[in-house]
Coordinates of C-alpha atoms in Angstrom, one line a residue:
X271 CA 111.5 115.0 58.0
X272 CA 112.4 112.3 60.6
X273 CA 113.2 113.4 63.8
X274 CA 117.0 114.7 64.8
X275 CA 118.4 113.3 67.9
X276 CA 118.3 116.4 70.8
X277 CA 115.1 117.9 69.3
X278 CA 112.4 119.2 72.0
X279 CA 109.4 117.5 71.0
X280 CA 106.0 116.6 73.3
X281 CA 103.1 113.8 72.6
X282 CA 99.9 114.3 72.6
X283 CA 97.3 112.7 73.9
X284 CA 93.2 112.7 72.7
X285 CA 92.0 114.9 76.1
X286 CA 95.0 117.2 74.5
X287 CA 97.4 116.8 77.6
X288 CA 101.4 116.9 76.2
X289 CA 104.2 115.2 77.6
X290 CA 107.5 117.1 76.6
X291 CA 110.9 115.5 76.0
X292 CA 114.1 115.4 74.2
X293 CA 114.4 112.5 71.4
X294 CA 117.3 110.2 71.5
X295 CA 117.8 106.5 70.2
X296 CA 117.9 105.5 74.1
X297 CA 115.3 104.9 76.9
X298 CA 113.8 108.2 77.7
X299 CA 111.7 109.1 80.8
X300 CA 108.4 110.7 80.0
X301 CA 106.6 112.2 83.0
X302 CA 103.4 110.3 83.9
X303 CA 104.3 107.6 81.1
X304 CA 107.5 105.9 82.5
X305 CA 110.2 104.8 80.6
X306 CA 110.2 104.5 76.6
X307 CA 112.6 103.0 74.2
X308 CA 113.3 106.3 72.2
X309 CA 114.2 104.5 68.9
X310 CA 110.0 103.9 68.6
X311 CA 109.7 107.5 67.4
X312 CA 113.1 107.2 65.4
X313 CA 111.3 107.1 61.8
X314 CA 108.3 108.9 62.6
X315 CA 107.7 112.8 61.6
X316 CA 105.7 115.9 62.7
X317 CA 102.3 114.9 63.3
X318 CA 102.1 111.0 63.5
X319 CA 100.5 108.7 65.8
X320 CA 101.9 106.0 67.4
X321 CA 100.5 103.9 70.6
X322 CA 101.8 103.5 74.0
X323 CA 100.9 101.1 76.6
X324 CA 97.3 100.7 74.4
X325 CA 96.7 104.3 74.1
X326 CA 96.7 106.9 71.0
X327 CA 99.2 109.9 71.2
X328 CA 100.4 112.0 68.4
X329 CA 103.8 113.3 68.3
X330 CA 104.6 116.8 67.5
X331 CA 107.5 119.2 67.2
X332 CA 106.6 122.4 69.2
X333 CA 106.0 125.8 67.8
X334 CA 107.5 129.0 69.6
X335 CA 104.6 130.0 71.5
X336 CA 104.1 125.9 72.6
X337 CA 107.4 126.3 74.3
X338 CA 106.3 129.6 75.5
X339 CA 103.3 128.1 77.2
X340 CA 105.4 124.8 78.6
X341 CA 107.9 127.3 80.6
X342 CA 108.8 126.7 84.4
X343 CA 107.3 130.2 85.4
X344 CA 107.9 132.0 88.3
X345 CA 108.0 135.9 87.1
X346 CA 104.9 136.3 84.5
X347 CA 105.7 136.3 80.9
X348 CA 105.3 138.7 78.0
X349 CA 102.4 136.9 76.6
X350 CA 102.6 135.4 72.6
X351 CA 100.3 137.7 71.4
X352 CA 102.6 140.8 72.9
X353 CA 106.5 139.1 71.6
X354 CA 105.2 138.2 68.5
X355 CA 104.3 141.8 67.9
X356 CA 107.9 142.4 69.5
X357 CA 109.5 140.6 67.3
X358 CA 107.8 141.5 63.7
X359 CA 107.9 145.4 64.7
X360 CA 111.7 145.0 65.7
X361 CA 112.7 143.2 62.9
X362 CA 114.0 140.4 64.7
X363 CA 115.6 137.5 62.7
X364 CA 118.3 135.3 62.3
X365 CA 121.4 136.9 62.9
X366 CA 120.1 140.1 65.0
X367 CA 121.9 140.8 68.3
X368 CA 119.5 142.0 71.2
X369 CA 119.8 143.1 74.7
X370 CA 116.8 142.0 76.9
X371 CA 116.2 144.2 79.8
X372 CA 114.5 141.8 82.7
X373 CA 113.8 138.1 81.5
X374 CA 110.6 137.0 84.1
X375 CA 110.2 133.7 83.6
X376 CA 111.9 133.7 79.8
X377 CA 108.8 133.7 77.7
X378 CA 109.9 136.8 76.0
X379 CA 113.8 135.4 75.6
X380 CA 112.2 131.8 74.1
X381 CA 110.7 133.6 71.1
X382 CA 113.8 136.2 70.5
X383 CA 116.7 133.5 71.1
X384 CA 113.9 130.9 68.5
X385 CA 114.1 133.9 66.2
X386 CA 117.9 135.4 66.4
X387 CA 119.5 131.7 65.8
X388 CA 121.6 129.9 64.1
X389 CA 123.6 133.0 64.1
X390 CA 122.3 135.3 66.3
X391 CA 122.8 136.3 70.0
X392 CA 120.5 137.5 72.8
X393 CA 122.2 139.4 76.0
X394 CA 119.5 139.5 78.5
X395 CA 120.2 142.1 82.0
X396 CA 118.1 140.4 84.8
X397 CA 118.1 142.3 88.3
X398 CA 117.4 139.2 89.9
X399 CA 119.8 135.7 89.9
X400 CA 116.6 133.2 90.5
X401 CA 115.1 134.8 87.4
X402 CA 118.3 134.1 85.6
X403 CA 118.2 130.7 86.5
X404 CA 115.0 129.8 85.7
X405 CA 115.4 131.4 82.5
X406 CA 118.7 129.3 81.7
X407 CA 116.9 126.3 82.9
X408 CA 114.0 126.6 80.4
X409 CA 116.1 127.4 78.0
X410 CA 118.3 124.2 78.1
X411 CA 115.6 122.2 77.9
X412 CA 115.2 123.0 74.2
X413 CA 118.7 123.8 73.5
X414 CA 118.2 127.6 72.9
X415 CA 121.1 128.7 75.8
X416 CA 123.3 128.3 72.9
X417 CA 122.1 131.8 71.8
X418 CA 121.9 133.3 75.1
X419 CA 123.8 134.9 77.7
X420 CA 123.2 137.2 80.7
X421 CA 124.1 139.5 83.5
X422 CA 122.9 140.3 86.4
X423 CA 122.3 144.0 87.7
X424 CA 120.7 147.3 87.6
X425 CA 120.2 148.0 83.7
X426 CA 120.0 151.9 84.4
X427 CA 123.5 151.7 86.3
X428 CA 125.3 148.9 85.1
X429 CA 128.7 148.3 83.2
X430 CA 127.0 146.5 80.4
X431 CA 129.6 143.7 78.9
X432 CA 128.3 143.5 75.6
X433 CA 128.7 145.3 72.1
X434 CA 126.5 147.1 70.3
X435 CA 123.2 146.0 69.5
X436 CA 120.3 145.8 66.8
X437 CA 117.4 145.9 68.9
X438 CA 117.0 146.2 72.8
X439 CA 113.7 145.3 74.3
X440 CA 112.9 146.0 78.0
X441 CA 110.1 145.2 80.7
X442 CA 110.9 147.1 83.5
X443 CA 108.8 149.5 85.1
X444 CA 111.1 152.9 84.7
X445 CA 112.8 152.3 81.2
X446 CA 113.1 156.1 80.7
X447 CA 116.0 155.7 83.6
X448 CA 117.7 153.2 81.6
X449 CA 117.2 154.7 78.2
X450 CA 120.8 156.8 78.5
X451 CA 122.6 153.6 79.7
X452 CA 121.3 151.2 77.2
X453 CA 121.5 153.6 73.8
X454 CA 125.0 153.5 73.8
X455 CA 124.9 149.9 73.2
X456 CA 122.5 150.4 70.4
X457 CA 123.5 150.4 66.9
X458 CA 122.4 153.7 64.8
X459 CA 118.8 152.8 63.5
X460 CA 118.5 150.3 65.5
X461 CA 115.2 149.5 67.3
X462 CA 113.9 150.1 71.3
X463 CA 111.3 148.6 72.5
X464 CA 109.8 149.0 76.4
X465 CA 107.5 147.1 77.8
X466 CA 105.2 148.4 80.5
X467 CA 101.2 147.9 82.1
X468 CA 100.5 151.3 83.6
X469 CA 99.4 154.2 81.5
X470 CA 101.6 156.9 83.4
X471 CA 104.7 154.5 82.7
X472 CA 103.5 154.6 79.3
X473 CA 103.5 158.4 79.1
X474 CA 106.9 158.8 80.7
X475 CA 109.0 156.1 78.6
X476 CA 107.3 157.6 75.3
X477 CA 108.1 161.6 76.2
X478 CA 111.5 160.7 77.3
X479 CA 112.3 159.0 74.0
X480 CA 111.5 161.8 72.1
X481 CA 113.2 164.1 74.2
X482 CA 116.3 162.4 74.0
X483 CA 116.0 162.3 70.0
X484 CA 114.6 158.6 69.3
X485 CA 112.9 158.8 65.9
X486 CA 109.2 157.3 65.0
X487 CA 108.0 156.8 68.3
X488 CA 105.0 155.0 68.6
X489 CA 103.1 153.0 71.2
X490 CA 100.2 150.8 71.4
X491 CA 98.4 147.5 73.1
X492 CA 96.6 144.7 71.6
X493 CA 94.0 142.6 71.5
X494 CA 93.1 138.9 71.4
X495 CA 89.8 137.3 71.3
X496 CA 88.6 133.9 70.6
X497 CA 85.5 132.7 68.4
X498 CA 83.5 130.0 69.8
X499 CA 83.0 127.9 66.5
X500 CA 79.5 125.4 67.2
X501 CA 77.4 123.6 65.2
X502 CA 74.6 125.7 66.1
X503 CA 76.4 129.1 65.3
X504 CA 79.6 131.5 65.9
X505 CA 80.2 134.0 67.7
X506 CA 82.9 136.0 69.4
X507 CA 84.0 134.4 72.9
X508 CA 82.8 136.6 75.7
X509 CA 86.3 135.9 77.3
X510 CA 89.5 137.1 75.9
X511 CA 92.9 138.2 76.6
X512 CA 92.7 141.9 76.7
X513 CA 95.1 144.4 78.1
X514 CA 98.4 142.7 79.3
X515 CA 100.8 145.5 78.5
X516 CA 101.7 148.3 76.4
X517 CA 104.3 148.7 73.4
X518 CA 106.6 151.5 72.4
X519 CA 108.7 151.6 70.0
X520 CA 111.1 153.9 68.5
X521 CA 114.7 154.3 66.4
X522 CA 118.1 155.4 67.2
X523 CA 118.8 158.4 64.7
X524 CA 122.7 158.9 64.1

């Protein structure tokens, strides 16, 4: 399918370096390649070549976790390997509503606004304005603000201006204080998910979900390792991307 006008896409090169940009039938400036008339890509489609200035690239529209790794980052991300977990144990689709509780950099908020559209929403609650920003910055660049909104404040405390919800994720390091606060925005059955790196944290979030009656609570961390593939052999890679965070997860009960 030929490329629609406003579409996030990046090119390639052969060392594997991308250069991001949005398509339209016009000149567009590409970052270390100058100025391109945009109406060369205008009949190409995912995956073909095409040569600029005497050298190869390939063009490509990006997947969720390449947008994810192309972010302006200040705050650091929920990782791929942690949202898409997020995201299949939540149930997150098109059409759920979510509150977010602290956006980072908005690695977490690309993949849930990616999954929650056309017709879904995501309401994130960011304790910090230059976190907002950022976030709403990387998110225009691939048009996914259109599914987004936020406030800024203390999750535990705040006046929340937003209905109820399917699922409400948060990384924070006290979500236990914020549990009472965010429920009431949380649809019966509906999922909540927390997000933190320390063990105790772990341990306090998952006894005080129980205790105030969440159903099928359940926590846990993964894993992710590479395989060196060579003509010689395989073999696990001895680096890999172990413990970033752990998940919880449990269910509103009526």
């Amino acid at each position: 399918m030929s490329f629609a006008a406003g579409e996030t896409l990046y090119l390639m090169d052969e060392a594997g370096k991308r250069y991001w940009f949005r398509f339209e039938v016009s000149i567009i400036k590409l970052g270390g390649l100058g100025a391109i008339d945009g109406s060369r890509f205008a009949n190409l489609d995912d995956g073909d070549s095409v040569t600029i200035a005497g050298k190869k690239f390939n063009i490509f529209r990006p997947t969720v976790v390449d947008l994810m790794a192309s972010l302006d980052r200040g705050a650091q991300i929920i990782t791929p390997k942690d949202a898409s977990i997020i995201l299949f144990e939540c149930g997150v689709r098109a059409g759920t509503k979510v509150i977010e509780v602290g956006a980072g950099s908005g690695g977490l908020t690309t993949a849930l606004t990616s999954a929650v559209a056309p017709s879904g929403h995501v309401h994130t609650l960011e304790l910090k304005a230059e976190n907002a920003e950022r976030v709403l910055k990387n998110l225009k660049r691939t048009g996914l603000d259109a599914y987004w909104s936020y406030q800024i404040g203390d999750a535990r405390t705040m006046d929340i201006d937003y209905g109820m919800a399917d699922v409400i994720t948060t990384d924070m390091p006290d979500p236990e204080n914020a549990i009472d606060n965010l429920s009431a925005h949380l649809r019966n059955g509906g999922m909540f998910c927390t997000y933190v790196p320390n063990v105790n944290q772990l341990d306090l979030c998952v006894r005080a979900l129980r205790n105030k009656g969440f159903a099928d609570v359940r926590s846990f961390e993964t894993l992710r390792r590479g395989m060196d593939v060579h003509a010689g052999g395989v073999r696990p890679s001895f680096e890999m991307l172990g413990h970033t965070g752990y998940l919880t997860f449990a269910r509103k009960k009526a």
